[in-house]
CSV table of C-alpha atoms in Angstrom, one decimal:
chain,number,residue,atom,x,y,z
A,240,UNK,CA,8.0,47.1,-15.2
A,241,UNK,CA,11.4,46.7,-13.6
A,242,UNK,CA,13.4,47.9,-10.6
A,243,UNK,CA,13.7,51.4,-11.9
A,244,UNK,CA,10.0,51.8,-11.4
A,245,UNK,CA,10.5,51.8,-7.7
A,246,UNK,CA,12.2,54.8,-6.3
A,247,UNK,CA,12.8,56.0,-2.8
A,248,UNK,CA,13.0,59.8,-2.4
A,249,UNK,CA,13.4,60.9,1.2
A,250,UNK,CA,10.5,59.5,3.1
A,251,UNK,CA,8.5,58.5,0.0
A,252,UNK,CA,8.4,55.4,-2.1
A,253,UNK,CA,7.4,56.3,-5.7
A,254,UNK,CA,6.0,53.5,-7.8
A,255,UNK,CA,5.6,54.0,-11.5
A,256,UNK,CA,2.8,51.6,-12.3
A,257,UNK,CA,2.7,49.6,-15.6
A,258,UNK,CA,0.4,50.2,-18.5
A,259,UNK,CA,-2.1,47.7,-17.2
A,260,UNK,CA,-2.6,47.0,-13.6
A,261,UNK,CA,-4.5,43.7,-13.1
A,262,UNK,CA,-4.3,40.6,-11.0
A,263,UNK,CA,-1.5,39.1,-13.1
A,264,UNK,CA,0.8,42.1,-12.3
A,265,UNK,CA,-0.4,42.8,-8.8
A,266,UNK,CA,1.8,40.2,-7.0
A,267,UNK,CA,5.0,41.7,-8.4
A,268,UNK,CA,4.0,45.3,-7.5
A,269,UNK,CA,2.9,44.5,-4.0
A,270,UNK,CA,5.9,42.3,-3.3
A,271,UNK,CA,8.4,44.9,-4.3
A,272,UNK,CA,6.6,47.7,-2.7
A,273,UNK,CA,6.6,46.0,0.6
A,274,UNK,CA,10.3,45.1,0.3
A,275,UNK,CA,11.1,48.8,-0.1
A,276,UNK,CA,8.8,49.8,2.7
A,277,UNK,CA,10.6,47.4,5.0
A,278,UNK,CA,14.1,48.0,3.8
A,279,UNK,CA,14.2,51.7,3.4
A,280,UNK,CA,11.6,52.4,6.2
A,281,UNK,CA,9.7,54.8,4.0
A,282,UNK,CA,6.5,56.1,5.6
A,283,UNK,CA,4.6,57.3,2.5
A,284,UNK,CA,3.8,55.7,-0.8
A,285,UNK,CA,3.1,57.4,-4.1
A,286,UNK,CA,1.4,55.6,-7.0
A,287,UNK,CA,2.3,57.2,-10.3
A,288,UNK,CA,-0.3,56.4,-13.0
A,289,UNK,CA,1.5,58.3,-15.8
A,290,UNK,CA,1.8,55.1,-18.0
A,291,UNK,CA,-1.4,53.4,-16.8
A,292,UNK,CA,-4.2,53.0,-19.2
A,293,UNK,CA,-6.1,50.1,-17.5
A,294,UNK,CA,-6.8,49.2,-13.9
A,295,UNK,CA,-9.3,46.8,-12.4
A,296,UNK,CA,-10.2,46.0,-8.8
A,297,UNK,CA,-6.8,44.3,-8.3
A,298,UNK,CA,-5.3,47.8,-8.4
A,299,UNK,CA,-7.7,48.8,-5.6
A,300,UNK,CA,-6.4,45.8,-3.6
A,301,UNK,CA,-2.7,46.8,-4.1
A,302,UNK,CA,-3.4,50.4,-2.9
A,303,UNK,CA,-5.5,49.2,0.0
A,304,UNK,CA,-2.9,46.7,1.0
A,305,UNK,CA,-0.1,49.3,1.1
A,306,UNK,CA,-2.4,51.8,2.9
A,307,UNK,CA,-2.9,49.2,5.7
A,308,UNK,CA,0.8,48.6,6.0
A,309,UNK,CA,1.8,52.3,6.4
A,310,UNK,CA,-1.2,54.1,7.8
A,311,UNK,CA,-0.7,52.7,11.3
A,312,UNK,CA,2.6,54.5,11.4
A,313,UNK,CA,1.2,57.7,10.2
A,314,UNK,CA,2.1,57.3,6.6
A,315,UNK,CA,0.1,58.5,3.6
A,316,UNK,CA,-0.8,57.2,0.2
A,317,UNK,CA,-0.9,59.4,-2.9
A,318,UNK,CA,-2.1,58.7,-6.4
A,319,UNK,CA,-0.7,61.0,-9.1
A,320,UNK,CA,-1.3,61.5,-12.8
A,321,UNK,CA,-4.4,59.3,-12.9
A,322,UNK,CA,-6.5,59.7,-16.0
A,323,UNK,CA,-10.3,59.9,-16.1
A,324,UNK,CA,-10.9,56.2,-16.2
A,325,UNK,CA,-8.5,55.5,-13.3
A,326,UNK,CA,-9.9,58.3,-11.2
A,327,UNK,CA,-13.4,56.9,-11.8
A,328,UNK,CA,-12.3,53.5,-10.4
A,329,UNK,CA,-10.5,55.2,-7.4
A,330,UNK,CA,-13.7,57.2,-6.6
A,331,UNK,CA,-16.1,54.3,-7.1
A,332,UNK,CA,-14.2,52.1,-4.7
A,333,UNK,CA,-14.2,54.9,-2.1
A,334,UNK,CA,-10.4,55.0,-2.0
A,335,UNK,CA,-10.5,58.8,-2.4
A,336,UNK,CA,-11.5,59.0,1.2
A,337,UNK,CA,-8.3,57.4,2.5
A,338,UNK,CA,-5.7,58.4,-0.1
A,339,UNK,CA,-4.8,61.7,-1.7
A,340,UNK,CA,-5.5,62.0,-5.4
A,341,UNK,CA,-3.4,64.7,-7.1
A,342,UNK,CA,-2.7,65.9,-10.6
B,249,UNK,CA,-12.2,63.1,-30.2
B,250,UNK,CA,-13.7,59.7,-30.8
B,251,UNK,CA,-17.1,61.2,-30.5
B,252,UNK,CA,-16.7,63.5,-33.5
B,253,UNK,CA,-15.1,60.7,-35.6
B,254,UNK,CA,-18.2,58.6,-35.0
B,255,UNK,CA,-20.5,61.4,-36.1
B,256,UNK,CA,-18.7,61.8,-39.3
B,257,UNK,CA,-18.8,58.1,-40.0
B,258,UNK,CA,-22.6,58.3,-40.1
B,259,UNK,CA,-23.5,57.4,-43.6
B,260,UNK,CA,-21.3,54.3,-43.6
B,261,UNK,CA,-23.2,52.5,-40.9
B,262,UNK,CA,-26.2,50.3,-40.8
B,263,UNK,CA,-28.2,50.7,-37.7
B,264,UNK,CA,-28.5,47.8,-35.3
B,265,UNK,CA,-29.2,45.0,-37.7
B,266,UNK,CA,-25.8,43.3,-37.6
B,267,UNK,CA,-25.3,40.2,-35.5
B,268,UNK,CA,-22.0,38.8,-34.6
B,269,UNK,CA,-20.8,36.1,-32.2
B,270,UNK,CA,-17.6,34.7,-30.9
B,271,UNK,CA,-16.5,32.1,-28.3
B,272,UNK,CA,-13.1,31.6,-26.7
B,273,UNK,CA,-11.7,28.9,-24.5
B,274,UNK,CA,-8.5,29.4,-22.6
B,275,UNK,CA,-6.5,28.0,-19.7
B,276,UNK,CA,-7.3,29.5,-16.3
B,277,UNK,CA,-4.0,31.2,-15.8
B,278,UNK,CA,-3.6,34.9,-14.8
B,279,UNK,CA,-1.7,35.8,-18.0
B,280,UNK,CA,-4.9,35.2,-19.9
B,281,UNK,CA,-6.7,38.0,-18.1
B,282,UNK,CA,-5.3,40.6,-20.4
B,283,UNK,CA,-5.8,38.3,-23.4
B,284,UNK,CA,-9.5,38.0,-22.6
B,285,UNK,CA,-10.2,41.8,-22.3
B,286,UNK,CA,-8.1,42.7,-25.4
B,287,UNK,CA,-10.0,40.0,-27.4
B,288,UNK,CA,-13.4,41.5,-26.3
B,289,UNK,CA,-12.1,45.0,-27.1
B,290,UNK,CA,-11.1,43.9,-30.6
B,291,UNK,CA,-14.4,42.1,-31.1
B,292,UNK,CA,-16.4,45.2,-30.5
B,293,UNK,CA,-14.0,47.6,-32.3
B,294,UNK,CA,-16.1,47.6,-35.5
B,295,UNK,CA,-19.0,49.1,-33.5
B,296,UNK,CA,-16.7,52.1,-32.9
B,297,UNK,CA,-17.3,52.3,-29.1
B,298,UNK,CA,-16.4,55.3,-27.2
B,299,UNK,CA,-13.3,55.3,-25.0
B,300,UNK,CA,-15.5,55.1,-21.9
B,301,UNK,CA,-17.5,52.2,-23.2
B,302,UNK,CA,-14.4,50.3,-24.1
B,303,UNK,CA,-12.8,50.9,-20.8
B,304,UNK,CA,-16.0,49.9,-18.9
B,305,UNK,CA,-16.2,46.6,-20.9
B,306,UNK,CA,-12.6,45.8,-20.5
B,307,UNK,CA,-12.8,46.3,-16.7
B,308,UNK,CA,-15.9,44.2,-16.4
B,309,UNK,CA,-14.4,41.4,-18.5
B,310,UNK,CA,-11.2,41.5,-16.5
B,311,UNK,CA,-13.1,41.2,-13.2
B,312,UNK,CA,-15.2,38.3,-14.4
B,313,UNK,CA,-12.2,36.4,-15.9
B,314,UNK,CA,-10.0,37.1,-12.8
B,315,UNK,CA,-12.8,35.7,-10.6
B,316,UNK,CA,-13.1,32.6,-12.7
B,317,UNK,CA,-9.4,32.0,-12.4
B,318,UNK,CA,-8.7,32.7,-8.7
B,319,UNK,CA,-12.0,31.8,-7.2
B,320,UNK,CA,-13.5,29.2,-9.6
B,321,UNK,CA,-10.3,27.3,-10.2
B,322,UNK,CA,-8.3,28.7,-7.3
B,323,UNK,CA,-5.3,29.2,-9.5
B,324,UNK,CA,-3.7,31.6,-7.4
B,325,UNK,CA,-0.9,33.9,-8.4
B,326,UNK,CA,-0.9,36.3,-5.6
B,327,UNK,CA,1.0,38.0,-3.0
B,328,UNK,CA,2.0,35.5,-0.3
B,329,UNK,CA,0.4,34.6,3.0
B,330,UNK,CA,1.0,36.7,6.0
B,331,UNK,CA,4.7,37.6,6.5
B,332,UNK,CA,5.8,35.8,3.4
B,333,UNK,CA,7.9,37.8,0.9
B,334,UNK,CA,7.6,35.6,-2.1
B,335,UNK,CA,4.4,35.4,-4.1
B,336,UNK,CA,2.8,32.0,-4.0
B,337,UNK,CA,1.8,30.4,-7.2
B,338,UNK,CA,-0.1,27.2,-7.0
B,339,UNK,CA,-2.4,25.7,-9.5
B,340,UNK,CA,-5.1,23.9,-7.6
B,341,UNK,CA,-7.4,23.1,-10.4
B,342,UNK,CA,-6.6,22.7,-14.1
B,343,UNK,CA,-9.4,24.2,-16.0
B,344,UNK,CA,-10.6,26.4,-18.8
B,345,UNK,CA,-12.4,29.6,-18.9
B,346,UNK,CA,-15.1,30.0,-21.5
B,347,UNK,CA,-15.8,33.4,-22.9
B,348,UNK,CA,-18.7,34.1,-25.2
B,349,UNK,CA,-19.7,37.4,-26.8
B,350,UNK,CA,-22.6,38.3,-28.9
B,351,UNK,CA,-23.7,41.6,-30.4
B,352,UNK,CA,-27.3,41.9,-31.3
B,353,UNK,CA,-29.4,45.0,-31.9
B,354,UNK,CA,-26.6,47.1,-30.6
B,355,UNK,CA,-26.4,45.3,-27.3
B,356,UNK,CA,-23.3,43.4,-26.3
B,357,UNK,CA,-23.8,40.2,-24.4
B,358,UNK,CA,-20.8,38.7,-22.5
B,359,UNK,CA,-20.8,35.3,-20.8
B,360,UNK,CA,-17.9,34.1,-18.7
B,361,UNK,CA,-18.1,30.6,-17.5
B,362,UNK,CA,-15.9,28.4,-15.3
B,363,UNK,CA,-16.4,24.8,-14.3
B,364,UNK,CA,-14.7,25.3,-10.9
B,365,UNK,CA,-15.8,25.3,-7.3
B,366,UNK,CA,-18.9,27.5,-7.7
B,367,UNK,CA,-20.0,30.1,-5.2
B,368,UNK,CA,-21.5,29.0,-2.0
B,369,UNK,CA,-23.2,32.2,-0.9
B,370,UNK,CA,-24.0,34.3,-4.0
B,371,UNK,CA,-25.7,37.0,-2.1
B,372,UNK,CA,-22.7,37.5,0.1
B,373,UNK,CA,-20.3,37.3,-2.8
B,374,UNK,CA,-22.1,40.1,-4.5
B,375,UNK,CA,-21.7,42.5,-1.6
B,376,UNK,CA,-19.2,45.2,-2.1
B,377,UNK,CA,-15.9,44.7,-0.2
B,378,UNK,CA,-16.7,41.1,0.6
B,379,UNK,CA,-14.0,38.7,-0.4
B,380,UNK,CA,-13.1,35.2,0.5
B,381,UNK,CA,-9.5,35.8,-0.3
B,382,UNK,CA,-8.3,38.8,1.7
B,383,UNK,CA,-4.9,37.2,2.0
B,384,UNK,CA,-4.5,37.8,-1.8
B,385,UNK,CA,-5.4,41.5,-1.3
B,386,UNK,CA,-8.6,41.1,-3.2
B,387,UNK,CA,-10.6,44.2,-2.7
B,388,UNK,CA,-14.0,42.6,-2.9
B,389,UNK,CA,-15.1,45.1,-5.6
B,390,UNK,CA,-15.3,42.7,-8.5
B,391,UNK,CA,-19.1,42.2,-8.8
B,392,UNK,CA,-19.7,45.8,-7.8
B,393,UNK,CA,-17.6,47.0,-10.7
B,394,UNK,CA,-19.3,44.6,-13.2
B,395,UNK,CA,-22.6,45.9,-12.0
B,396,UNK,CA,-21.5,49.5,-12.3
B,397,UNK,CA,-19.9,49.3,-15.7
B,398,UNK,CA,-22.4,47.1,-17.4
B,399,UNK,CA,-26.2,47.6,-17.8
B,400,UNK,CA,-27.1,44.2,-16.6
B,401,UNK,CA,-25.4,41.5,-14.5
B,402,UNK,CA,-26.7,38.0,-13.9
B,403,UNK,CA,-24.7,35.3,-12.0
B,404,UNK,CA,-25.6,31.6,-12.0
B,405,UNK,CA,-23.6,29.3,-9.8
B,406,UNK,CA,-23.7,25.8,-8.5
B,407,UNK,CA,-21.3,24.6,-5.8
B,408,UNK,CA,-18.7,22.2,-7.3
B,409,UNK,CA,-20.2,22.7,-10.8
B,410,UNK,CA,-19.1,26.1,-11.7
B,411,UNK,CA,-20.2,29.7,-12.3
B,412,UNK,CA,-21.6,31.6,-15.3
B,413,UNK,CA,-21.5,35.4,-15.3
B,414,UNK,CA,-23.8,37.0,-17.9
B,415,UNK,CA,-23.4,40.7,-18.6
B,416,UNK,CA,-25.1,43.1,-21.0
B,417,UNK,CA,-24.3,46.5,-22.2
B,418,UNK,CA,-26.1,48.7,-24.7
B,419,UNK,CA,-23.6,50.4,-26.9
B,420,UNK,CA,-24.4,54.0,-27.6
B,421,UNK,CA,-23.8,53.8,-31.2
B,422,UNK,CA,-25.3,50.3,-31.7
B,423,UNK,CA,-24.4,50.2,-35.3
B,424,UNK,CA,-21.9,48.6,-37.5
B,425,UNK,CA,-19.2,50.5,-39.4
B,426,UNK,CA,-18.0,49.3,-42.7
B,427,UNK,CA,-14.5,49.9,-43.9
B,428,UNK,CA,-12.6,53.0,-43.1
B,429,UNK,CA,-13.6,56.5,-42.3
């Protein structure tokens, strides 16, 4: 994962997540996401799971953390291209109630 | 896809009689989380598990090992405290994580042990969304995921001694595949 995986398009920060999202990777993702949220004042965050094959509860923590940061200003969080396993984890944790999961 | 492959491999397997064991010992650092789950995945590969089974087991192992590292030994590699931009990395306790796996009668047994701080209130710790480390953005879903993805979960913990997490999962196939397809 490098800087190209963070892209700001209009009011959206798009994060292309790595193949495996776990605790080891979570600090890097959260840190950079927050830097962009502050610097570019984006109000929405899109998590792109195209490359992701594994995620554990650390991923839930990353998404929840970003949601807390932007939702109070009316921002939204989206999850796109999540495969069956990832979707299962998103639903099991109840995140589907606060973020939008799309194809 | 995997499903059909397994069906075809029918004649080559011997039902349930194989026994296999392994034990690993590694440093309690976050880079070993992926090592641990990949090792377990490789260990059960001869049983030809389904994609779902494999993913469930990898998630459960990842949760247990992450817990041992960041809670047991408090070796924290996480996003900083409030308002801090840099992640904090501090190793509070040097230690090892012990991972033991056993396949018997088509059931996979996994044990993850740490000799760290232990869990003070186990009941509370097992509650979904409860975490003692919200500053690290832990979701508090670790035990809930282990419970959901495995058939059986047992946690034994003693303050200042350590924690052992025991998990079991019956593998659908429960058989051993020899050689190629």
